[in-house]
Short mmCIF file of C-alpha atoms in Angstrom, two decimals:
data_model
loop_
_atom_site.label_atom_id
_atom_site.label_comp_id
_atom_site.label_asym_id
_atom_site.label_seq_id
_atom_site.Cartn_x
_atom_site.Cartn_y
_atom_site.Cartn_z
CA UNK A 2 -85.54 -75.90 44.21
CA UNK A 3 -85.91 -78.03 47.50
CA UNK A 4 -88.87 -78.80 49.73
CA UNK A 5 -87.66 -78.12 53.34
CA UNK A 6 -90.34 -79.80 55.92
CA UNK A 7 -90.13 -78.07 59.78
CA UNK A 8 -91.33 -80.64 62.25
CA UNK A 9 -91.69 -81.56 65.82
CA UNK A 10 -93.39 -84.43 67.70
CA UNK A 11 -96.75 -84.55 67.81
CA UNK A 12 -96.87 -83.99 71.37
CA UNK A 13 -94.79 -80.67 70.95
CA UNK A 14 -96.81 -79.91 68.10
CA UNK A 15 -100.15 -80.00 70.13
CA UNK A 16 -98.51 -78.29 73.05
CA UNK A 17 -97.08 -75.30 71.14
CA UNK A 18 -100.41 -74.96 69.28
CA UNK A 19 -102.33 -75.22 72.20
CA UNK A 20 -100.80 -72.48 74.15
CA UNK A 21 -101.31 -70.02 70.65
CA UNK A 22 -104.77 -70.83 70.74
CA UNK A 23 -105.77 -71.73 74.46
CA UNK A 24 -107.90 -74.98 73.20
CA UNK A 25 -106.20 -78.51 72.74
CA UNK A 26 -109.35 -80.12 71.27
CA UNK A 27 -109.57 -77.41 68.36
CA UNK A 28 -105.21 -77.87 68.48
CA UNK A 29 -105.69 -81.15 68.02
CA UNK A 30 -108.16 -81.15 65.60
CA UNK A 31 -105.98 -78.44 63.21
CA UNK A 32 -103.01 -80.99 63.26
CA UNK A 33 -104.85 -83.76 62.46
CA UNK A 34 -106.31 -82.24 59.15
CA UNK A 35 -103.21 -81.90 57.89
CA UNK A 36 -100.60 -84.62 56.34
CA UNK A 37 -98.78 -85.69 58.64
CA UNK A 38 -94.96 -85.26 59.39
CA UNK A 39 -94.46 -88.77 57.96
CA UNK A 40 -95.84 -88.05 55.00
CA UNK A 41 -94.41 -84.54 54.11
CA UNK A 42 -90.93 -85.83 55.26
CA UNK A 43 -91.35 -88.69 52.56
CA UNK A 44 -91.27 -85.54 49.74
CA UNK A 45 -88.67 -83.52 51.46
CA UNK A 46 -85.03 -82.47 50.47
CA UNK A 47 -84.25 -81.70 53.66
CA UNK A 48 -85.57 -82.26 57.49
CA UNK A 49 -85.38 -79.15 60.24
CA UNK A 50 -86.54 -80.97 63.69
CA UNK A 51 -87.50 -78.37 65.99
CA UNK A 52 -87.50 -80.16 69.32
CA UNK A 53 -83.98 -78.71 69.96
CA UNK A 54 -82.96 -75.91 71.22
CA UNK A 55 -83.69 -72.73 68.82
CA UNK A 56 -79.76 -72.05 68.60
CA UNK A 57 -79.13 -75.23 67.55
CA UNK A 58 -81.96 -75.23 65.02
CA UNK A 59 -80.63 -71.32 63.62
CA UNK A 60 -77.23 -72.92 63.36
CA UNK A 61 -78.93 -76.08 61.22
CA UNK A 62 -80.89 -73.79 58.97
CA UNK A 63 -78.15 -71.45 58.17
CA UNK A 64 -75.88 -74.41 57.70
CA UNK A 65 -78.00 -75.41 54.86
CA UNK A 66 -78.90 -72.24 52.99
CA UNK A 67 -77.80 -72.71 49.61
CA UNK A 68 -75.49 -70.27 49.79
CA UNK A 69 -73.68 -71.45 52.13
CA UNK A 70 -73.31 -75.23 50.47
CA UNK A 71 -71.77 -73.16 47.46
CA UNK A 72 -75.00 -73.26 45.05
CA UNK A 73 -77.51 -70.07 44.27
CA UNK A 74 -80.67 -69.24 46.12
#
């Protein structure tokens, strides 16, 4: 099995989270509870960035389904 770690900036990330919950202090505050993109990148397989556009990030993904590189899901 892989570990697949979704990340943007932090600045994106407290922007998108932000707008869900109307409140950047409490935005902020969720973020920085959690590891950060550093650290879950240091134990990931593989690295979806999603400060592109969401076609090019679909196109990524699918790219790398297991499936598609020939092995079994």
């Amino acid at each position: 099995s892989e570990v697949w770690v979704v990340t943007c900036g932090r600045d994106e990330q407290v922007a998108r989270l932000t707008k869900r919950l109307g409140d950047r202090a409490r935005a902020e505050a969720m973020i920085d509870s959690q590891l950060s993109s550093r650290t879950k990148i240091a134990f990931a397989h593989r690295v979806v960035r999603t400060n592109q556009s969401l076609a090019n990030v679909q196109a990524e993904v699918i790219g790398a389904l297991p499936e598609r590189r020939g092995g079994a899901l």
